[in-house]
Amino acid sequence: MSTALAVAASVVSAVGSFSQGVSNKRFADRQSARLLSDAAESRKLGALDAELIAQDSRREQGAAIAAAGGSGFAVDGTVNDALGSIATSFALDGQRARYEAGRRAAALKTEAWETRIRGRQSLLKGTLDGTGSLLSAGAQIAAAGQRGGA
């Protein structure tokens, strides 16, 4: 009777281990998918920021040209230098926005990869723990059979 209870407990433990491993793997997969989605969104936001910065640059340059033209200055020499400086400053800001978004996206992809690995490890642990419980139950059955057959 005690052997049957021990075997039943081992089977229940095995099922629990398998179930926990599968559950953890599914959760990790969902989490990983969310992180990958966030990474893609980060890249899109970086591109949008860069485009908004480029629009600001064009506005600033237009305002500078209008101011220079309205005051009677020719758009050459110093005014051209000022326009170049505006364009360069905004271009660098746009590149920085894309770069930072790329870094955030890369970090999120790395986190997604690590999460997926943890999920696989959890599934493997559940499988091994469950297998160990079943082997333990088998050993108990074999031992009980030897005692009964002796």
mmCIF file of N, CA and C in Angstrom, residues 12-95:
data_model
loop_
_atom_site.group_PDB
_atom_site.id
_atom_site.type_symbol
_atom_site.label_atom_id
_atom_site.label_comp_id
_atom_site.label_asym_id
_atom_site.label_seq_id
_atom_site.Cartn_x
_atom_site.Cartn_y
_atom_site.Cartn_z
ATOM 1 N N VAL A 12 2.315 12.132 -9.731
ATOM 2 C CA VAL A 12 1.763 13.479 -9.575
ATOM 3 C C VAL A 12 2.885 14.511 -9.643
ATOM 4 N N SER A 13 4.000 14.227 -8.995
ATOM 5 C CA SER A 13 5.150 15.124 -9.035
ATOM 6 C C SER A 13 5.672 15.279 -10.462
ATOM 7 N N ALA A 14 5.722 14.181 -11.197
ATOM 8 C CA ALA A 14 6.200 14.228 -12.585
ATOM 9 C C ALA A 14 5.285 15.095 -13.442
ATOM 10 N N VAL A 15 3.986 14.889 -13.309
ATOM 11 C CA VAL A 15 3.029 15.683 -14.085
ATOM 12 C C VAL A 15 3.160 17.165 -13.725
ATOM 13 N N GLY A 16 3.307 17.448 -12.438
ATOM 14 C CA GLY A 16 3.492 18.833 -11.997
ATOM 15 C C GLY A 16 4.750 19.458 -12.571
ATOM 16 N N SER A 17 5.836 18.699 -12.575
ATOM 17 C CA SER A 17 7.096 19.210 -13.129
ATOM 18 C C SER A 17 6.975 19.489 -14.618
ATOM 19 N N PHE A 18 6.379 18.552 -15.352
ATOM 20 C CA PHE A 18 6.181 18.756 -16.790
ATOM 21 C C PHE A 18 5.313 19.991 -17.039
ATOM 22 N N SER A 19 4.209 20.075 -16.310
ATOM 23 C CA SER A 19 3.274 21.191 -16.497
ATOM 24 C C SER A 19 3.933 22.530 -16.197
ATOM 25 N N GLN A 20 4.701 22.572 -15.119
ATOM 26 C CA GLN A 20 5.383 23.817 -14.749
ATOM 27 C C GLN A 20 6.388 24.216 -15.822
ATOM 28 N N GLY A 21 7.128 23.257 -16.337
ATOM 29 C CA GLY A 21 8.098 23.543 -17.397
ATOM 30 C C GLY A 21 7.433 24.081 -18.650
ATOM 31 N N VAL A 22 6.330 23.458 -19.049
ATOM 32 C CA VAL A 22 5.593 23.910 -20.238
ATOM 33 C C VAL A 22 5.023 25.309 -20.007
ATOM 34 N N SER A 23 4.458 25.527 -18.840
ATOM 35 C CA SER A 23 3.886 26.833 -18.515
ATOM 36 C C SER A 23 4.956 27.924 -18.545
ATOM 37 N N ASN A 24 6.094 27.657 -17.934
ATOM 38 C CA ASN A 24 7.183 28.636 -17.929
ATOM 39 C C ASN A 24 7.687 28.918 -19.341
ATOM 40 N N LYS A 25 7.767 27.883 -20.165
ATOM 41 C CA LYS A 25 8.222 28.055 -21.555
ATOM 42 C C LYS A 25 7.239 28.925 -22.326
ATOM 43 N N ARG A 26 5.951 28.670 -22.173
ATOM 44 C CA ARG A 26 4.938 29.478 -22.868
ATOM 45 C C ARG A 26 4.999 30.939 -22.430
ATOM 46 N N PHE A 27 5.150 31.156 -21.121
ATOM 47 C CA PHE A 27 5.259 32.522 -20.617
ATOM 48 C C PHE A 27 6.489 33.201 -21.207
ATOM 49 N N ALA A 28 7.615 32.505 -21.218
ATOM 50 C CA ALA A 28 8.850 33.075 -21.765
ATOM 51 C C ALA A 28 8.690 33.395 -23.251
ATOM 52 N N ASP A 29 8.006 32.539 -23.983
ATOM 53 C CA ASP A 29 7.778 32.796 -25.409
ATOM 54 C C ASP A 29 6.933 34.055 -25.614
ATOM 55 N N ARG A 30 5.883 34.214 -24.799
ATOM 56 C CA ARG A 30 5.043 35.420 -24.910
ATOM 57 C C ARG A 30 5.840 36.667 -24.547
ATOM 58 N N GLN A 31 6.623 36.566 -23.484
ATOM 59 C CA GLN A 31 7.446 37.693 -23.049
ATOM 60 C C GLN A 31 8.465 38.053 -24.126
ATOM 61 N N SER A 32 9.073 37.054 -24.718
ATOM 62 C CA SER A 32 10.055 37.268 -25.772
ATOM 63 C C SER A 32 9.415 37.952 -26.979
ATOM 64 N N ALA A 33 8.230 37.513 -27.355
ATOM 65 C CA ALA A 33 7.529 38.130 -28.488
ATOM 66 C C ALA A 33 7.219 39.596 -28.200
ATOM 67 N N ARG A 34 6.823 39.888 -26.965
ATOM 68 C CA ARG A 34 6.542 41.280 -26.594
ATOM 69 C C ARG A 34 7.801 42.128 -26.682
ATOM 70 N N LEU A 35 8.920 41.589 -26.210
ATOM 71 C CA LEU A 35 10.181 42.322 -26.264
ATOM 72 C C LEU A 35 10.613 42.581 -27.705
ATOM 73 N N LEU A 36 10.434 41.595 -28.573
ATOM 74 C CA LEU A 36 10.782 41.790 -29.984
ATOM 75 C C LEU A 36 9.882 42.846 -30.622
ATOM 76 N N SER A 37 8.620 42.852 -30.239
ATOM 77 C CA SER A 37 7.700 43.875 -30.739
ATOM 78 C C SER A 37 8.129 45.260 -30.251
ATOM 79 N N ASP A 38 8.525 45.347 -28.981
ATOM 80 C CA ASP A 38 9.012 46.616 -28.433
ATOM 81 C C ASP A 38 10.275 47.078 -29.155
ATOM 82 N N ALA A 39 11.139 46.135 -29.521
ATOM 83 C CA ALA A 39 12.365 46.482 -30.248
ATOM 84 C C ALA A 39 12.026 47.080 -31.608
ATOM 85 N N ALA A 40 11.089 46.467 -32.310
ATOM 86 C CA ALA A 40 10.681 46.991 -33.619
ATOM 87 C C ALA A 40 10.052 48.376 -33.463
ATOM 88 N N GLU A 41 9.250 48.542 -32.430
ATOM 89 C CA GLU A 41 8.616 49.836 -32.177
ATOM 90 C C GLU A 41 9.664 50.898 -31.852
ATOM 91 N N SER A 42 10.688 50.526 -31.118
ATOM 92 C CA SER A 42 11.760 51.461 -30.783
ATOM 93 C C SER A 42 12.444 51.969 -32.049
ATOM 94 N N ARG A 43 12.707 51.067 -32.975
ATOM 95 C CA ARG A 43 13.327 51.478 -34.246
ATOM 96 C C ARG A 43 12.409 52.429 -35.020
ATOM 97 N N LYS A 44 11.115 52.125 -35.044
ATOM 98 C CA LYS A 44 10.164 52.996 -35.746
ATOM 99 C C LYS A 44 10.131 54.383 -35.112
ATOM 100 N N LEU A 45 10.130 54.419 -33.771
ATOM 101 C CA LEU A 45 10.110 55.709 -33.081
ATOM 102 C C LEU A 45 11.386 56.495 -33.348
ATOM 103 N N GLY A 46 12.517 55.800 -33.419
ATOM 104 C CA GLY A 46 13.775 56.470 -33.744
ATOM 105 C C GLY A 46 13.736 57.086 -35.129
ATOM 106 N N ALA A 47 13.176 56.359 -36.088
ATOM 107 C CA ALA A 47 13.049 56.888 -37.449
ATOM 108 C C ALA A 47 12.096 58.084 -37.471
ATOM 109 N N LEU A 48 11.012 58.000 -36.707
ATOM 110 C CA LEU A 48 10.065 59.113 -36.628
ATOM 111 C C LEU A 48 10.726 60.336 -35.998
ATOM 112 N N ASP A 49 11.462 60.131 -34.904
ATOM 113 C CA ASP A 49 12.183 61.241 -34.276
ATOM 114 C C ASP A 49 13.141 61.888 -35.266
ATOM 115 N N ALA A 50 13.866 61.065 -36.011
ATOM 116 C CA ALA A 50 14.822 61.594 -36.991
ATOM 117 C C ALA A 50 14.096 62.409 -38.060
ATOM 118 N N GLU A 51 12.940 61.945 -38.500
ATOM 119 C CA GLU A 51 12.165 62.684 -39.510
ATOM 120 C C GLU A 51 11.661 64.010 -38.949
ATOM 121 N N LEU A 52 11.192 64.005 -37.699
ATOM 122 C CA LEU A 52 10.735 65.252 -37.074
ATOM 123 C C LEU A 52 11.887 66.241 -36.929
ATOM 124 N N ILE A 53 13.052 65.732 -36.598
ATOM 125 C CA ILE A 53 14.234 66.590 -36.486
ATOM 126 C C ILE A 53 14.582 67.172 -37.853
ATOM 127 N N ALA A 54 14.487 66.363 -38.902
ATOM 128 C CA ALA A 54 14.764 66.854 -40.261
ATOM 129 C C ALA A 54 13.762 67.946 -40.648
ATOM 130 N N GLN A 55 12.497 67.768 -40.263
ATOM 131 C CA GLN A 55 11.494 68.799 -40.549
ATOM 132 C C GLN A 55 11.816 70.089 -39.804
ATOM 133 N N ASP A 56 12.228 69.962 -38.543
ATOM 134 C CA ASP A 56 12.634 71.142 -37.775
ATOM 135 C C ASP A 56 13.808 71.838 -38.453
ATOM 136 N N SER A 57 14.735 71.065 -38.968
ATOM 137 C CA SER A 57 15.898 71.627 -39.656
ATOM 138 C C SER A 57 15.458 72.437 -40.871
ATOM 139 N N ARG A 58 14.559 71.868 -41.661
ATOM 140 C CA ARG A 58 14.088 72.587 -42.847
ATOM 141 C C ARG A 58 13.354 73.873 -42.455
ATOM 142 N N ARG A 59 12.582 73.826 -41.367
ATOM 143 C CA ARG A 59 11.888 75.028 -40.897
ATOM 144 C C ARG A 59 12.883 76.098 -40.464
ATOM 145 N N GLU A 60 13.879 75.679 -39.683
ATOM 146 C CA GLU A 60 14.893 76.632 -39.203
ATOM 147 C C GLU A 60 15.644 77.256 -40.375
ATOM 148 N N GLN A 61 16.009 76.430 -41.347
ATOM 149 C CA GLN A 61 16.730 76.952 -42.509
ATOM 150 C C GLN A 61 15.843 77.914 -43.301
ATOM 151 N N GLY A 62 14.574 77.554 -43.449
ATOM 152 C CA GLY A 62 13.639 78.442 -44.157
ATOM 153 C C GLY A 62 13.488 79.772 -43.444
ATOM 154 N N ALA A 63 13.395 79.720 -42.115
ATOM 155 C CA ALA A 63 13.272 80.954 -41.339
ATOM 156 C C ALA A 63 14.530 81.803 -41.485
ATOM 157 N N ALA A 64 15.699 81.158 -41.486
ATOM 158 C CA ALA A 64 16.958 81.900 -41.632
ATOM 159 C C ALA A 64 17.047 82.538 -43.015
ATOM 160 N N ILE A 65 16.634 81.809 -44.040
ATOM 161 C CA ILE A 65 16.661 82.358 -45.404
ATOM 162 C C ILE A 65 15.689 83.530 -45.515
ATOM 163 N N ALA A 66 14.496 83.364 -44.935
ATOM 164 C CA ALA A 66 13.502 84.439 -44.978
ATOM 165 C C ALA A 66 14.004 85.673 -44.240
ATOM 166 N N ALA A 67 14.619 85.454 -43.079
ATOM 167 C CA ALA A 67 15.136 86.590 -42.308
ATOM 168 C C ALA A 67 16.244 87.296 -43.076
ATOM 169 N N ALA A 68 17.133 86.515 -43.685
ATOM 170 C CA ALA A 68 18.236 87.120 -44.445
ATOM 171 C C ALA A 68 17.692 87.851 -45.665
ATOM 172 N N GLY A 69 16.757 87.220 -46.360
ATOM 173 C CA GLY A 69 16.184 87.854 -47.549
ATOM 174 C C GLY A 69 15.382 89.092 -47.196
ATOM 175 N N GLY A 70 14.663 89.050 -46.087
ATOM 176 C CA GLY A 70 13.850 90.182 -45.655
ATOM 177 C C GLY A 70 14.691 91.370 -45.240
ATOM 178 N N SER A 71 15.896 91.118 -44.806
ATOM 179 C CA SER A 71 16.753 92.221 -44.373
ATOM 180 C C SER A 71 17.650 92.710 -45.502
ATOM 181 N N GLY A 72 17.499 92.107 -46.676
ATOM 182 C CA GLY A 72 18.253 92.588 -47.823
ATOM 183 C C GLY A 72 19.608 91.942 -48.009
ATOM 184 N N PHE A 73 19.973 90.958 -47.184
ATOM 185 C CA PHE A 73 21.261 90.282 -47.348
ATOM 186 C C PHE A 73 21.172 89.262 -48.472
ATOM 187 N N ALA A 74 22.246 89.081 -49.158
ATOM 188 C CA ALA A 74 22.322 88.018 -50.158
ATOM 189 C C ALA A 74 22.527 86.695 -49.418
ATOM 190 N N VAL A 75 21.954 85.630 -49.966
ATOM 191 C CA VAL A 75 22.072 84.326 -49.316
ATOM 192 C C VAL A 75 23.375 83.682 -49.776
ATOM 193 N N ASP A 76 24.461 84.186 -49.284
ATOM 194 C CA ASP A 76 25.780 83.617 -49.567
ATOM 195 C C ASP A 76 26.696 83.937 -48.402
ATOM 196 N N GLY A 77 27.896 83.441 -48.432
ATOM 197 C CA GLY A 77 28.874 83.741 -47.383
ATOM 198 C C GLY A 77 28.399 83.356 -46.008
ATOM 199 N N THR A 78 28.281 84.342 -45.126
ATOM 200 C CA THR A 78 27.943 84.110 -43.728
ATOM 201 C C THR A 78 26.577 83.445 -43.578
ATOM 202 N N VAL A 79 25.623 83.846 -44.380
ATOM 203 C CA VAL A 79 24.289 83.247 -44.298
ATOM 204 C C VAL A 79 24.362 81.773 -44.685
ATOM 205 N N ASN A 80 25.112 81.465 -45.737
ATOM 206 C CA ASN A 80 25.290 80.064 -46.129
ATOM 207 C C ASN A 80 25.977 79.270 -45.023
ATOM 208 N N ASP A 81 26.955 79.895 -44.381
ATOM 209 C CA ASP A 81 27.634 79.221 -43.269
ATOM 210 C C ASP A 81 26.647 78.929 -42.137
ATOM 211 N N ALA A 82 25.782 79.901 -41.854
ATOM 212 C CA ALA A 82 24.781 79.710 -40.796
ATOM 213 C C ALA A 82 23.818 78.589 -41.179
ATOM 214 N N LEU A 83 23.393 78.567 -42.443
ATOM 215 C CA LEU A 83 22.493 77.503 -42.900
ATOM 216 C C LEU A 83 23.168 76.140 -42.799
ATOM 217 N N GLY A 84 24.439 76.085 -43.167
ATOM 218 C CA GLY A 84 25.187 74.824 -43.064
ATOM 219 C C GLY A 84 25.304 74.361 -41.628
ATOM 220 N N SER A 85 25.518 75.307 -40.731
ATOM 221 C CA SER A 85 25.622 74.971 -39.312
ATOM 222 C C SER A 85 24.294 74.428 -38.786
ATOM 223 N N ILE A 86 23.199 75.069 -39.194
ATOM 224 C CA ILE A 86 21.872 74.588 -38.781
ATOM 225 C C ILE A 86 21.650 73.171 -39.291
ATOM 226 N N ALA A 87 21.930 72.963 -40.577
ATOM 227 C CA ALA A 87 21.711 71.645 -41.183
ATOM 228 C C ALA A 87 22.560 70.579 -40.504
ATOM 229 N N THR A 88 23.816 70.902 -40.232
ATOM 230 C CA THR A 88 24.718 69.939 -39.597
ATOM 231 C C THR A 88 24.241 69.580 -38.200
ATOM 232 N N SER A 89 23.851 70.591 -37.435
ATOM 233 C CA SER A 89 23.390 70.356 -36.067
ATOM 234 C C SER A 89 22.167 69.443 -36.054
ATOM 235 N N PHE A 90 21.212 69.746 -36.905
ATOM 236 C CA PHE A 90 20.001 68.923 -36.954
ATOM 237 C C PHE A 90 20.289 67.526 -37.493
ATOM 238 N N ALA A 91 21.193 67.426 -38.472
ATOM 239 C CA ALA A 91 21.540 66.105 -39.020
ATOM 240 C C ALA A 91 22.152 65.230 -37.931
ATOM 241 N N LEU A 92 23.020 65.825 -37.125
ATOM 242 C CA LEU A 92 23.625 65.061 -36.028
ATOM 243 C C LEU A 92 22.570 64.633 -35.012
ATOM 244 N N ASP A 93 21.634 65.519 -34.724
ATOM 245 C CA ASP A 93 20.553 65.162 -33.794
ATOM 246 C C ASP A 93 19.724 64.003 -34.345
ATOM 247 N N GLY A 94 19.449 64.031 -35.640
ATOM 248 C CA GLY A 94 18.694 62.946 -36.266
ATOM 249 C C GLY A 94 19.443 61.629 -36.213
ATOM 250 N N GLN A 95 20.740 61.682 -36.489
ATOM 251 C CA GLN A 95 21.553 60.466 -36.419
ATOM 252 C C GLN A 95 21.602 59.929 -34.998
#
